[in-house]
Amino acid sequence: MSDFAGLRLALSSLMAQRRGVETAAQNVANANTPGYSRQRVDLQSQGAPAVPALWSVFKGSSAGVRVAALERFRNQFLEIQAGLEHGSMAQLAQGASTMRNLEGIFPEPSDAGIARRLTDFWTAFDDVANHPDDTAARTQLLERASTLTASINAASDDLTRARYDTITELQSTVTEINALASSIASLNRAIKSNQIAGISANELMDQRDLLVTQLAEASGGAVRSGEYGQVNVVISGTAIVSGEEVRSLMVDSAGPVALRWVADSSLAAVTSGKVAGQLEAVNATIPGYVAQLDAMATALRDDVNSLHGSVGGSLAVASQNQGAAGNLEFELALDGGAYATVTVAGADWSGPGGAAALGAALQAAVDAAIGAGNATVGASGGNGAALAVSLAPTATHTVLVRASGTNAGFATLLGTTAVGSDGVGGRAFFSGSGAGDLEVASGVAGTPAAIAAGVASAGPLDGSRALDIADLAGSTGGADALYRQMIVQLGVGTQTAATREEIQQRAVESLDNARQAESGVSLDEEMTNLVQFQHAYDAAARFLAAIDEMLDTLINRTAV
Amino acid sequence: MTSNMRVPHQMLATNAVANLRSSFARVVDLQDQAASGKRLRKASDAPSDVATAMQLRSRLDRNDQYSRNLDDATGWLSSADTALSGAIDQLHRVHDLALMARNGSVDTSARQAIASEIDALRQSLLGLANSQFAGRALFAGSASGGVAYQSDGTYVGLSTPIERSIAPGQRVQVNLDGDTVFGAPGNDIFTTLASLSAAIASGPGDLEALGATLEAQTRQVESSQGVVGARLKRVEDQKAQNTSDELTMRENLTNIEDVDLAQVLVNLQAQQLAYQAALSATAKAIQPSLADFLR
């Protein structure tokens, strides 16, 4: 063994301990750096050669210490798990925020919501029933009706806007995903080169893993370990990042919104991550509530229209023989045009087949007056019972009815036609195809006299029809019930989404704690390391001094 | 968290922040409840309660409308009651006059006087039969025009029931047709009175038969008043019921929607205390590390 081997031994120790101090300093410096993994010097004692030499004998004791590696504390299993849980968390958080948004559109229970507007609308009909001759009551009804339709339109618009906003957000999420994927790929490349060159890639890996967690959060992709310290991210079987390769995603918003791979336009089936939450909101959650609001609006339209616009009546047995009455008349206007007279020759409809005969005669007369195919006549009953007649415009058409002539027969026949105070009946109250375009029908809007408070046979101050419409407020399948049902569903949905988010939040927190426990920097621990390495450094320096003294003794004091 | 788990300082900080945040969120929520006085502020606060609250709110609004309808019904019925009492008084007077005229000792000029008094009473009865409430003739049904009888006694009303909604699914008829009260056209009280007056003026005709008719018709008016009274009673009962319903519903709504202020304030106090404790504990735990003790 060389006389100077001791110096080299001391030197190796000094260098190793200094590396230890530096590592502790690096850890302390990055105690608050997101994604940083603590490092530790991996010291290895230098001993005899692993393979003994053939022609010489190793007589030395030891050759000191060397830094074998800079170990990075990160548990790959936890990382994969974290990717999954963070993806799921982002999806649920998106779901919860969608629901909170939607809930905000419907301020219930309060006086500002649609429920209150509906009640106002129904009670206005009560006021019209109480005072059919009062224009103020009718004007108030029209005002309340347009306030109601406006608030339903606004809610529908808000839902549509929420959907468009989410699509825009989805687009920016996808842009972010593509950017993250290419950053990860370039870090993967750098890591591979460093690994091959034998340089520590710990900090690069930290950066990369941070991005991987973000990518998993946004895309719901699964994390897989690759070669040379690289990682791959896989979305439902297709790798978005595979080593240094990247596949980009794009949003396809023609038809149901979907994500596709840019390369071959094939579908990317995301099931987790923020994008999955956004797709769910855009394709299922929001359209679901739009459909419910539409159902409520059409129920309102149809329920009110069927009472307000009904044309028809019934002939009691006693008046079914109109054989001696001569011509029976009334007037019809198609689609708001001029009135045409419908004339039916009186006949005896009291016997068997009376209903069919009256129906056929009336249909022929209606067709002659306003053209065939525009309105359908229905007739039923008779032969010893009341004979009911109805008249309905075919799709897209409207008809208006008013009495004419002096013949009492048809006045009775059209008796239960709902008429306005202007004597015209058959007007729809609401028009529109859904919540978005529901409005007070053009024939009624701005015309208080067009409100049908009563029926034709009951005299000008009859309020019975308005009373019937007001009673729709309590209808079990009516607009109010449907709306309440929707609000309850919205409430339950929001509550459930929030609970699921909270539960997942706990899971993510405890997983992140486990990751922190593995990778986080403990200042106490680093201080201890610092003290430990510092003392070892002191001791090594002391040893160096001792060797120095020994050499001094040997060189300067011996055989002088 | 296992006892031998490493606890890095960052974790301590993250957890402390998360816990403080959720603790503070509870403080804010309770403060919001205390300030608004409402337990239900959005649908997700308690979805089933929200459904009940919405139903109660709409029923309360309907109830409000029912009381307006009831007031209107009271107006119609009590006006009819007043008109009918007046009519009955007049008819009793006519009855007395008819009896007087049947007395043989009444001379022609006295009979003339009786006849003209009956004419006057007939006019006044016509006036009562045309009584109005809020601009509408009480006994004309749904006919417009403001009168039930023309000045010659011709009935121009329509026999349509006028109804008011007074409770869910319940309606009350608030009018009586002129022909139900005063007799069908041609056989009505005004025709009878005209004949009576003519008969008295022209001499002792068949006063007995006319008197019997008049009596039957008077009874009809009296029984009409009975009907009105019964309906008025029903309306009054319903009004009382409505008021008590409203109180019950308001109480229910308050129970469901509003906070128990005492409880919320106590909870708020407790939560604030917990928040402060968490703050000071965090401040103590986050500060020291080994670095503070190494020299």
Coordinates of N, CA and C in Angstrom, one line a residue, chain A residues 96-277:
Chain A
A96 N -69.1 18.6 -11.1 CA -69.7 19.4 -10.0 C -69.8 20.9 -10.4
S97 N -68.8 21.4 -11.1 CA -68.8 22.8 -11.5 C -69.9 23.0 -12.5
T98 N -70.1 22.0 -13.4 CA -71.2 22.1 -14.4 C -72.5 22.2 -13.7
M99 N -72.7 21.3 -12.7 CA -74.0 21.3 -12.0 C -74.2 22.6 -11.2
R100 N -73.1 23.1 -10.6 CA -73.3 24.4 -9.8 C -73.7 25.5 -10.8
N101 N -73.1 25.5 -12.0 CA -73.4 26.5 -13.0 C -74.9 26.4 -13.3
L102 N -75.4 25.2 -13.6 CA -76.8 25.0 -14.0 C -77.7 25.4 -12.9
E103 N -77.3 25.0 -11.7 CA -78.1 25.4 -10.5 C -78.3 26.9 -10.4
G104 N -77.2 27.6 -10.8 CA -77.3 29.1 -10.7 C -78.3 29.7 -11.7
I105 N -78.6 28.9 -12.7 CA -79.5 29.4 -13.7 C -80.9 29.5 -13.2
F106 N -81.2 28.5 -12.3 CA -82.6 28.5 -11.7 C -82.6 28.9 -10.2
P107 N -82.9 30.1 -9.9 CA -82.8 30.6 -8.6 C -84.1 30.1 -7.8
E108 N -84.0 28.9 -7.3 CA -85.2 28.3 -6.6 C -84.6 27.8 -5.3
P109 N -85.4 27.8 -4.2 CA -86.7 28.4 -4.1 C -86.6 29.9 -3.8
S110 N -87.2 30.8 -4.5 CA -87.2 32.2 -4.3 C -88.3 32.8 -5.1
D111 N -88.4 34.1 -4.9 CA -89.5 34.8 -5.7 C -89.0 35.2 -7.1
A112 N -87.7 34.9 -7.4 CA -87.2 35.4 -8.6 C -87.2 34.3 -9.7
G113 N -87.7 33.1 -9.3 CA -87.6 32.0 -10.3 C -88.8 31.8 -11.2
I114 N -88.7 30.8 -12.0 CA -89.8 30.5 -13.0 C -91.1 30.0 -12.2
A115 N -90.9 29.4 -11.1 CA -92.0 28.8 -10.3 C -93.0 30.0 -10.0
R116 N -92.4 31.1 -9.5 CA -93.2 32.2 -9.1 C -93.9 32.8 -10.4
R117 N -93.1 32.9 -11.5 CA -93.7 33.4 -12.7 C -94.9 32.6 -13.1
L118 N -94.8 31.3 -13.0 CA -95.9 30.4 -13.4 C -97.1 30.7 -12.5
T119 N -96.9 30.8 -11.2 CA -98.0 31.0 -10.3 C -98.7 32.4 -10.6
D120 N -97.9 33.4 -10.9 CA -98.4 34.7 -11.3 C -99.3 34.6 -12.5
F121 N -98.8 33.7 -13.5 CA -99.5 33.6 -14.7 C -100.9 32.9 -14.4
W122 N -100.9 31.8 -13.6 CA -102.2 31.2 -13.4 C -103.1 32.1 -12.6
T123 N -102.6 32.8 -11.6 CA -103.6 33.6 -10.8 C -104.1 34.8 -11.7
A124 N -103.3 35.2 -12.7 CA -103.9 36.2 -13.6 C -105.1 35.7 -14.3
F125 N -105.1 34.4 -14.6 CA -106.3 33.8 -15.2 C -107.5 33.9 -14.3
D126 N -107.2 33.7 -13.0 CA -108.3 33.8 -12.0 C -108.9 35.2 -12.0
D127 N -108.0 36.2 -12.1 CA -108.5 37.6 -12.1 C -109.4 37.8 -13.3
V128 N -108.9 37.3 -14.5 CA -109.7 37.4 -15.7 C -111.1 36.7 -15.6
A129 N -111.1 35.6 -14.9 CA -112.3 34.8 -14.7 C -113.2 35.6 -13.8
N130 N -112.7 36.3 -12.8 CA -113.5 37.1 -11.9 C -114.1 38.4 -12.6
H131 N -113.3 38.9 -13.5 CA -113.7 40.1 -14.2 C -113.5 40.0 -15.7
P132 N -114.3 39.2 -16.4 CA -114.0 39.1 -17.8 C -114.2 40.4 -18.6
D133 N -114.9 41.3 -18.0 CA -115.1 42.6 -18.7 C -114.1 43.6 -18.4
D134 N -113.1 43.2 -17.6 CA -112.1 44.2 -17.2 C -110.9 44.1 -18.0
T135 N -110.6 45.1 -18.9 CA -109.5 45.1 -19.7 C -108.2 45.1 -18.9
A136 N -108.2 45.7 -17.8 CA -107.0 45.8 -17.0 C -106.5 44.4 -16.6
A137 N -107.5 43.5 -16.2 CA -107.2 42.1 -15.8 C -106.6 41.4 -17.0
R138 N -107.2 41.6 -18.1 CA -106.7 40.9 -19.3 C -105.3 41.4 -19.7
T139 N -105.0 42.7 -19.6 CA -103.7 43.3 -19.9 C -102.7 42.7 -19.0
Q140 N -103.1 42.6 -17.7 CA -102.2 42.1 -16.7 C -101.8 40.6 -17.0
L141 N -102.8 39.9 -17.5 CA -102.6 38.5 -17.8 C -101.5 38.4 -19.0
L142 N -101.7 39.3 -20.0 CA -100.8 39.3 -21.1 C -99.4 39.6 -20.7
E143 N -99.3 40.6 -19.8 CA -98.0 41.0 -19.2 C -97.3 39.9 -18.5
R144 N -98.1 39.2 -17.7 CA -97.5 38.1 -16.9 C -97.1 36.9 -17.8
A145 N -98.0 36.7 -18.8 CA -97.6 35.6 -19.8 C -96.3 35.9 -20.5
S146 N -96.1 37.2 -20.9 CA -94.9 37.5 -21.6 C -93.7 37.5 -20.7
T147 N -93.9 37.9 -19.4 CA -92.8 37.8 -18.4 C -92.4 36.3 -18.2
L148 N -93.5 35.5 -18.1 CA -93.2 34.0 -18.0 C -92.4 33.5 -19.2
T149 N -92.9 33.8 -20.4 CA -92.2 33.2 -21.5 C -90.8 33.8 -21.6
A150 N -90.6 35.0 -21.3 CA -89.3 35.6 -21.3 C -88.4 34.9 -20.3
S151 N -88.9 34.6 -19.1 CA -88.0 34.0 -18.2 C -87.6 32.5 -18.6
I152 N -88.6 31.8 -19.2 CA -88.3 30.5 -19.7 C -87.3 30.6 -20.9
N153 N -87.5 31.6 -21.8 CA -86.5 31.8 -22.9 C -85.1 32.0 -22.3
A154 N -85.1 32.9 -21.3 CA -83.8 33.3 -20.7 C -83.1 32.0 -20.1
A155 N -83.8 31.2 -19.4 CA -83.2 30.0 -18.8 C -82.7 29.1 -19.9
S156 N -83.5 29.0 -21.0 CA -83.1 28.1 -22.1 C -81.8 28.7 -22.8
D157 N -81.8 30.0 -22.9 CA -80.6 30.6 -23.5 C -79.4 30.4 -22.6
D158 N -79.6 30.5 -21.3 CA -78.5 30.3 -20.4 C -77.9 28.9 -20.5
L159 N -78.8 27.9 -20.6 CA -78.4 26.5 -20.8 C -77.6 26.4 -22.1
T160 N -78.1 26.9 -23.1 CA -77.4 26.8 -24.4 C -76.0 27.5 -24.3
R161 N -76.0 28.6 -23.7 CA -74.7 29.3 -23.6 C -73.8 28.5 -22.7
A162 N -74.3 27.9 -21.6 CA -73.4 27.1 -20.8 C -72.8 26.0 -21.6
R163 N -73.5 25.4 -22.5 CA -73.0 24.4 -23.4 C -71.9 24.9 -24.3
Y164 N -72.2 26.0 -24.9 CA -71.2 26.6 -25.8 C -69.9 26.9 -25.1
D165 N -70.1 27.5 -23.9 CA -68.9 27.9 -23.1 C -68.1 26.7 -22.8
T166 N -68.8 25.6 -22.4 CA -68.1 24.3 -22.1 C -67.3 23.8 -23.3
I167 N -67.9 23.9 -24.5 CA -67.2 23.5 -25.7 C -65.9 24.3 -25.9
T168 N -66.1 25.6 -25.7 CA -64.9 26.5 -25.8 C -63.8 26.0 -24.8
E169 N -64.2 25.8 -23.6 CA -63.3 25.3 -22.5 C -62.6 24.0 -23.0
L170 N -63.5 23.1 -23.5 CA -63.0 21.8 -24.0 C -61.9 22.0 -25.0
Q171 N -62.1 23.0 -25.9 CA -61.1 23.2 -26.9 C -59.8 23.7 -26.3
S172 N -59.9 24.6 -25.3 CA -58.6 25.0 -24.7 C -58.0 23.9 -23.9
T173 N -58.8 23.1 -23.3 CA -58.2 21.9 -22.6 C -57.4 21.0 -23.5
V174 N -58.0 20.8 -24.7 CA -57.3 19.9 -25.7 C -56.0 20.6 -26.2
T175 N -56.1 21.9 -26.4 CA -54.8 22.6 -26.7 C -53.8 22.4 -25.7
E176 N -54.2 22.5 -24.4 CA -53.3 22.3 -23.3 C -52.7 20.9 -23.3
I177 N -53.6 19.9 -23.5 CA -53.2 18.5 -23.5 C -52.1 18.3 -24.6
N178 N -52.3 18.9 -25.8 CA -51.3 18.7 -26.8 C -50.0 19.3 -26.5
A179 N -50.1 20.5 -25.8 CA -48.8 21.2 -25.4 C -48.1 20.4 -24.4
L180 N -48.9 19.9 -23.4 CA -48.3 19.1 -22.3 C -47.6 17.8 -22.9
A181 N -48.3 17.2 -23.9 CA -47.8 16.0 -24.4 C -46.4 16.2 -25.1
S182 N -46.3 17.4 -25.9 CA -45.1 17.6 -26.6 C -44.0 18.0 -25.6
S183 N -44.3 18.7 -24.5 CA -43.3 19.0 -23.5 C -42.8 17.7 -22.9
I184 N -43.7 16.8 -22.5 CA -43.3 15.5 -21.9 C -42.4 14.8 -22.8
A185 N -42.8 14.7 -24.1 CA -42.0 14.0 -25.1 C -40.5 14.6 -25.2
S186 N -40.4 15.9 -25.1 CA -39.0 16.4 -25.3 C -38.3 16.2 -24.0
L187 N -39.0 16.2 -22.8 CA -38.3 15.9 -21.6 C -37.8 14.4 -21.6
N188 N -38.7 13.6 -22.1 CA -38.4 12.1 -22.2 C -37.1 12.0 -23.0
R189 N -37.0 12.7 -24.1 CA -35.8 12.6 -24.9 C -34.5 13.0 -24.2
A190 N -34.6 14.2 -23.4 CA -33.5 14.7 -22.7 C -33.1 13.7 -21.6
I191 N -34.1 13.1 -20.9 CA -33.9 12.1 -19.9 C -33.1 10.9 -20.4
K192 N -33.6 10.5 -21.6 CA -32.9 9.3 -22.2 C -31.4 9.6 -22.5
S193 N -31.2 10.8 -23.1 CA -29.8 11.1 -23.4 C -28.9 11.1 -22.1
N194 N -29.5 11.8 -21.1 CA -28.7 11.9 -19.8 C -28.5 10.5 -19.2
Q195 N -29.5 9.7 -19.3 CA -29.4 8.3 -18.7 C -28.3 7.6 -19.4
I196 N -28.2 7.7 -20.8 CA -27.2 7.0 -21.5 C -25.9 7.5 -21.2
A197 N -25.8 8.9 -21.1 CA -24.5 9.5 -20.8 C -24.1 9.3 -19.3
G198 N -25.0 8.8 -18.5 CA -24.7 8.6 -17.1 C -24.7 9.8 -16.3
I199 N -25.5 10.8 -16.8 CA -25.6 12.1 -16.0 C -26.9 12.0 -15.2
S200 N -27.0 12.6 -14.1 CA -28.2 12.5 -13.3 C -29.4 13.3 -14.0
A201 N -30.5 12.6 -14.2 CA -31.6 13.2 -14.8 C -32.7 13.5 -13.8
N202 N -32.3 13.5 -12.5 CA -33.4 13.6 -11.5 C -34.3 14.8 -11.6
E203 N -33.7 16.0 -11.8 CA -34.5 17.2 -11.9 C -35.4 17.2 -13.2
L204 N -34.8 16.7 -14.3 CA -35.6 16.6 -15.5 C -36.8 15.7 -15.2
M205 N -36.6 14.6 -14.5 CA -37.7 13.7 -14.2 C -38.7 14.3 -13.4
D206 N -38.3 15.1 -12.4 CA -39.2 15.8 -11.6 C -40.2 16.7 -12.4
Q207 N -39.5 17.5 -13.3 CA -40.3 18.3 -14.2 C -41.3 17.6 -15.0
R208 N -40.8 16.5 -15.6 CA -41.6 15.6 -16.4 C -42.7 15.0 -15.7
D209 N -42.5 14.5 -14.5 CA -43.5 13.9 -13.7 C -44.6 14.9 -13.3
L210 N -44.2 16.1 -13.1 CA -45.2 17.2 -12.8 C -46.1 17.4 -14.0
L211 N -45.5 17.4 -15.2 CA -46.3 17.6 -16.4 C -47.2 16.4 -16.6
V212 N -46.7 15.2 -16.3 CA -47.4 14.0 -16.5 C -48.7 14.0 -15.6
T213 N -48.5 14.4 -14.4 CA -49.7 14.5 -13.5 C -50.7 15.5 -14.1
Q214 N -50.2 16.6 -14.6 CA -51.1 17.6 -15.2 C -51.8 17.0 -16.5
L215 N -51.1 16.2 -17.3 CA -51.6 15.6 -18.5 C -52.7 14.6 -18.1
A216 N -52.4 13.8 -17.0 CA -53.3 12.8 -16.6 C -54.6 13.5 -16.1
E217 N -54.4 14.6 -15.4 CA -55.5 15.4 -14.9 C -56.4 15.9 -16.0
A218 N -55.8 16.4 -17.0 CA -56.6 17.0 -18.1 C -57.2 15.9 -19.0
S219 N -56.4 14.9 -19.3 CA -56.9 13.9 -20.4 C -57.4 12.6 -19.8
G220 N -57.1 12.3 -18.5 CA -57.5 11.0 -17.9 C -56.6 9.9 -18.4
G221 N -55.5 10.2 -19.1 CA -54.6 9.2 -19.6 C -53.9 8.4 -18.5
A222 N -53.6 7.1 -18.8 CA -52.9 6.3 -17.8 C -51.4 6.4 -18.0
V223 N -50.7 6.4 -16.9 CA -49.2 6.6 -17.0 C -48.6 5.2 -17.0
R224 N -47.6 5.0 -17.9 CA -46.9 3.7 -18.0 C -45.4 4.0 -18.0
S225 N -44.6 3.2 -17.3 CA -43.2 3.3 -17.3 C -42.6 2.8 -18.6
G226 N -41.6 3.6 -19.2 CA -41.0 3.2 -20.4 C -39.5 2.9 -20.2
E227 N -38.7 2.8 -21.2 CA -37.3 2.5 -21.1 C -36.5 3.8 -20.8
Y228 N -35.3 3.6 -20.2 CA -34.4 4.7 -20.0 C -35.1 5.8 -19.1
G229 N -35.9 5.4 -18.2 CA -36.5 6.4 -17.3 C -37.6 7.2 -18.0
Q230 N -38.0 6.8 -19.2 CA -39.1 7.6 -19.8 C -40.4 7.1 -19.3
V231 N -41.5 7.9 -19.5 CA -42.8 7.4 -19.3 C -43.7 7.6 -20.5
N232 N -44.7 6.8 -20.6 CA -45.7 6.9 -21.7 C -47.0 7.2 -21.1
V233 N -47.9 7.9 -21.8 CA -49.2 8.2 -21.3 C -50.2 7.6 -22.4
V234 N -51.2 6.8 -21.9 CA -52.0 6.1 -22.8 C -53.5 6.5 -22.5
I235 N -54.2 6.9 -23.6 CA -55.6 7.2 -23.5 C -56.4 6.0 -24.2
S236 N -57.1 5.3 -23.4 CA -57.9 4.1 -23.9 C -57.2 3.4 -25.0
G237 N -56.0 2.9 -24.7 CA -55.3 2.0 -25.6 C -54.4 2.7 -26.6
T238 N -54.5 4.0 -26.8 CA -53.7 4.7 -27.7 C -52.8 5.6 -27.0
A239 N -51.4 5.5 -27.3 CA -50.5 6.4 -26.5 C -50.5 7.8 -27.0
I240 N -50.8 8.8 -26.1 CA -50.7 10.2 -26.6 C -49.2 10.6 -26.5
V241 N -48.5 10.0 -25.5 CA -47.0 10.2 -25.4 C -46.5 8.8 -25.4
S242 N -45.6 8.5 -26.3 CA -44.9 7.2 -26.3 C -43.4 7.5 -26.5
G243 N -42.7 7.5 -25.4 CA -41.3 7.9 -25.4 C -41.2 9.3 -26.0
E244 N -40.6 9.4 -27.2 CA -40.4 10.8 -27.7 C -41.5 11.1 -28.8
E245 N -42.4 10.2 -29.0 CA -43.5 10.4 -30.0 C -44.7 11.0 -29.3
V246 N -45.4 11.8 -30.1 CA -46.6 12.5 -29.6 C -47.7 12.3 -30.6
R247 N -48.9 12.0 -30.1 CA -50.1 12.0 -31.0 C -51.0 13.1 -30.5
S248 N -51.5 14.0 -31.4 CA -52.3 15.1 -31.0 C -53.8 14.8 -31.0
L249 N -54.5 15.5 -30.2 CA -56.0 15.3 -30.1 C -56.6 16.6 -30.7
M250 N -57.8 16.4 -31.2 CA -58.6 17.5 -31.7 C -60.1 17.4 -31.3
V251 N -60.8 18.5 -31.2 CA -62.2 18.4 -30.9 C -63.1 18.4 -32.1
D252 N -64.0 17.4 -32.1 CA -64.9 17.3 -33.3 C -66.3 17.7 -32.8
S253 N -66.7 18.9 -33.2 CA -68.0 19.4 -32.6 C -69.2 19.3 -33.6
A254 N -68.9 18.6 -34.7 CA -70.1 18.3 -35.6 C -70.8 17.1 -35.0
G255 N -72.1 17.3 -34.8 CA -72.9 16.2 -34.1 C -72.5 16.2 -32.6
P256 N -72.6 15.0 -32.0 CA -72.2 14.9 -30.6 C -70.7 15.2 -30.5
V257 N -70.4 16.1 -29.6 CA -69.0 16.5 -29.4 C -68.1 15.3 -29.0
A258 N -67.0 15.2 -29.7 CA -66.1 14.0 -29.4 C -64.6 14.5 -29.6
L259 N -63.7 13.7 -29.0 CA -62.3 13.9 -29.3 C -61.8 12.9 -30.3
R260 N -61.0 13.4 -31.2 CA -60.4 12.5 -32.2 C -58.9 12.7 -32.3
W261 N -58.2 11.6 -32.8 CA -56.8 11.7 -33.0 C -56.6 12.5 -34.3
V262 N -55.7 13.5 -34.3 CA -55.4 14.3 -35.5 C -55.0 13.4 -36.6
A263 N -54.1 12.4 -36.3 CA -53.4 11.6 -37.3 C -54.4 10.9 -38.2
D264 N -55.4 10.2 -37.6 CA -56.3 9.4 -38.5 C -57.8 9.7 -38.2
S265 N -58.1 10.7 -37.5 CA -59.5 11.1 -37.2 C -60.2 10.0 -36.5
S266 N -59.5 9.0 -35.9 CA -60.3 8.0 -35.2 C -60.7 8.5 -33.8
L267 N -61.7 7.9 -33.3 CA -62.3 8.4 -32.0 C -61.3 8.1 -30.9
A268 N -61.1 9.2 -30.0 CA -60.3 8.9 -28.8 C -61.3 8.9 -27.6
A269 N -61.6 7.6 -27.1 CA -62.6 7.4 -26.1 C -62.1 7.8 -24.7
V270 N -62.3 9.0 -24.3 CA -61.8 9.4 -23.0 C -62.8 9.0 -22.0
T271 N -62.4 8.5 -20.9 CA -63.3 8.1 -19.8 C -63.0 8.7 -18.5
S272 N -62.0 9.5 -18.5 CA -61.6 10.2 -17.2 C -61.0 11.5 -17.6
G273 N -60.6 12.3 -16.5 CA -60.0 13.5 -16.8 C -60.9 14.7 -17.0
K274 N -60.4 15.9 -17.0 CA -61.2 17.1 -17.2 C -62.0 17.0 -18.5
V275 N -61.4 16.5 -19.6 CA -62.1 16.4 -20.9 C -63.3 15.5 -20.8
A276 N -63.2 14.4 -20.1 CA -64.3 13.5 -19.9 C -65.5 14.2 -19.3
G277 N -65.1 15.0 -18.2 CA -66.2 15.8 -17.5 C -66.8 16.8 -18.4

